[in-house]
PDB file of C-alpha atoms in Angstrom:
ATOM      1  CA  MET A   1      43.855 288.539  55.005  1.00  0.00           C
ATOM      2  CA  ALA A   2      44.426 287.403  51.434  1.00  0.00           C
ATOM      3  CA  LEU A   3      43.170 289.057  48.285  1.00  0.00           C
ATOM      4  CA  HIS A   4      43.277 287.820  44.687  1.00  0.00           C
ATOM      5  CA  TYR A   5      42.318 290.029  41.682  1.00  0.00           C
ATOM      6  CA  ASP A   6      42.191 288.867  38.129  1.00  0.00           C
ATOM      7  CA  ILE A   7      43.227 291.753  35.847  1.00  0.00           C
ATOM      8  CA  ASN A   8      42.158 289.649  32.857  1.00  0.00           C
ATOM      9  CA  ASP A   9      42.164 285.973  31.944  1.00  0.00           C
ATOM     10  CA  ARG A  10      46.006 285.831  32.124  1.00  0.00           C
ATOM     11  CA  TRP A  11      47.270 288.476  34.551  1.00  0.00           C
ATOM     12  CA  PHE A  12      46.503 288.622  38.285  1.00  0.00           C
ATOM     13  CA  VAL A  13      47.542 290.361  41.510  1.00  0.00           C
ATOM     14  CA  ASP A  14      47.739 288.710  44.964  1.00  0.00           C
ATOM     15  CA  VAL A  15      48.081 290.583  48.292  1.00  0.00           C
ATOM     16  CA  MET A  16      48.438 288.900  51.690  1.00  0.00           C
ATOM     17  CA  ALA A  17      49.033 290.178  55.243  1.00  0.00           C
ATOM     18  CA  ASP A  18      48.790 288.683  58.726  1.00  0.00           C
ATOM     19  CA  VAL A  19      49.511 289.463  62.346  1.00  0.00           C
ATOM     20  CA  GLY A  20      50.430 286.909  64.966  1.00  0.00           C
ATOM     21  CA  GLY A  21      52.257 286.107  68.186  1.00  0.00           C
ATOM     22  CA  PHE A  22      50.476 288.164  70.859  1.00  0.00           C
ATOM     23  CA  GLY A  23      52.769 286.638  73.516  1.00  0.00           C
ATOM     24  CA  ILE A  24      51.848 282.999  72.805  1.00  0.00           C
ATOM     25  CA  ALA A  25      54.650 281.752  70.600  1.00  0.00           C
ATOM     26  CA  SER A  26      56.333 285.100  70.035  1.00  0.00           C
ATOM     27  CA  ASP A  27      55.653 288.618  71.153  1.00  0.00           C
ATOM     28  CA  LEU A  28      54.637 289.794  67.690  1.00  0.00           C
ATOM     29  CA  THR A  29      54.976 288.742  64.049  1.00  0.00           C
ATOM     30  CA  LEU A  30      53.842 290.695  61.031  1.00  0.00           C
ATOM     31  CA  GLN A  31      54.057 289.819  57.378  1.00  0.00           C
ATOM     32  CA  GLY A  32      52.926 291.330  54.105  1.00  0.00           C
ATOM     33  CA  MET A  33      53.268 290.185  50.525  1.00  0.00           C
ATOM     34  CA  ALA A  34      52.199 291.567  47.113  1.00  0.00           C
ATOM     35  CA  THR A  35      52.664 289.749  43.776  1.00  0.00           C
ATOM     36  CA  VAL A  36      51.900 290.169  40.096  1.00  0.00           C
ATOM     37  CA  GLY A  37      51.410 286.975  38.168  1.00  0.00           C
ATOM     38  CA  TYR A  38      50.698 285.384  34.832  1.00  0.00           C
ATOM     39  CA  ASN A  39      48.638 282.248  34.070  1.00  0.00           C
ATOM     40  CA  TRP A  40      50.547 280.351  31.344  1.00  0.00           C
ATOM     41  CA  THR A  41      47.918 277.572  31.189  1.00  0.00           C
ATOM     42  CA  ASP A  42      44.954 276.458  33.314  1.00  0.00           C
ATOM     43  CA  THR A  43      47.398 274.538  35.544  1.00  0.00           C
ATOM     44  CA  ILE A  44      50.637 276.610  35.504  1.00  0.00           C
ATOM     45  CA  SER A  45      51.258 280.148  36.663  1.00  0.00           C
ATOM     46  CA  SER A  46      54.265 282.224  37.720  1.00  0.00           C
ATOM     47  CA  SER A  47      54.530 285.449  39.673  1.00  0.00           C
ATOM     48  CA  PHE A  48      57.033 287.873  41.194  1.00  0.00           C
ATOM     49  CA  GLY A  49      56.613 290.053  44.206  1.00  0.00           C
ATOM     50  CA  TYR A  50      57.889 291.565  47.402  1.00  0.00           C
ATOM     51  CA  ARG A  51      57.541 290.184  50.925  1.00  0.00           C
ATOM     52  CA  ALA A  52      58.333 291.597  54.373  1.00  0.00           C
ATOM     53  CA  LEU A  53      58.406 289.626  57.615  1.00  0.00           C
ATOM     54  CA  TYR A  54      58.889 291.130  61.083  1.00  0.00           C
ATOM     55  CA  THR A  55      59.489 288.976  64.132  1.00  0.00           C
ATOM     56  CA  ASP A  56      59.815 289.981  67.791  1.00  0.00           C
ATOM     57  CA  TYR A  57      60.671 286.978  69.966  1.00  0.00           C
ATOM     58  CA  SER A  58      62.270 286.550  73.330  1.00  0.00           C
ATOM     59  CA  ASP A  59      62.726 283.526  75.598  1.00  0.00           C
ATOM     60  CA  ASP A  60      64.868 283.046  78.682  1.00  0.00           C
ATOM     61  CA  GLY A  61      67.331 285.826  77.826  1.00  0.00           C
ATOM     62  CA  PHE A  62      67.381 285.131  74.102  1.00  0.00           C
ATOM     63  CA  ARG A  63      66.079 287.961  71.964  1.00  0.00           C
ATOM     64  CA  TYR A  64      65.260 287.960  68.242  1.00  0.00           C
ATOM     65  CA  ASP A  65      63.924 291.222  66.817  1.00  0.00           C
ATOM     66  CA  ALA A  66      64.325 291.385  63.052  1.00  0.00           C
ATOM     67  CA  THR A  67      62.753 292.477  59.792  1.00  0.00           C
ATOM     68  CA  GLN A  68      63.468 290.466  56.656  1.00  0.00           C
ATOM     69  CA  HIS A  69      62.288 291.629  53.239  1.00  0.00           C
ATOM     70  CA  GLY A  70      62.987 291.273  49.554  1.00  0.00           C
ATOM     71  CA  LEU A  71      61.904 290.229  46.094  1.00  0.00           C
ATOM     72  CA  PHE A  72      60.928 286.720  45.189  1.00  0.00           C
ATOM     73  CA  THR A  73      59.553 284.624  42.258  1.00  0.00           C
ATOM     74  CA  ARG A  74      57.067 281.799  42.345  1.00  0.00           C
ATOM     75  CA  LEU A  75      56.109 278.978  40.012  1.00  0.00           C
ATOM     76  CA  SER A  76      52.745 277.297  40.777  1.00  0.00           C
ATOM     77  CA  PHE A  77      51.135 274.120  39.554  1.00  0.00           C
ATOM     78  CA  HIS A  78      47.331 273.993  40.081  1.00  0.00           C
ATOM     79  CA  PHE A  79      45.510 270.632  40.522  1.00  0.00           C
TER      80      PHE A  79
END
């Protein structure tokens, strides 16, 4: 699921979430992200936000069960 909302002609909000795994490549993966951004021009924008990623994976005795999260920034060029 991905949502984009234009607050006005310059400011915007993006929200993204997904679920995966289901025992195919991993037991379960979850991720969510929310950003606030600014359109500098028609082709350049920047944003900052928060992202969380959870992974539950096991294979032949190896187990990886972790949550990673934190702030990030993004610079985008639109073609």
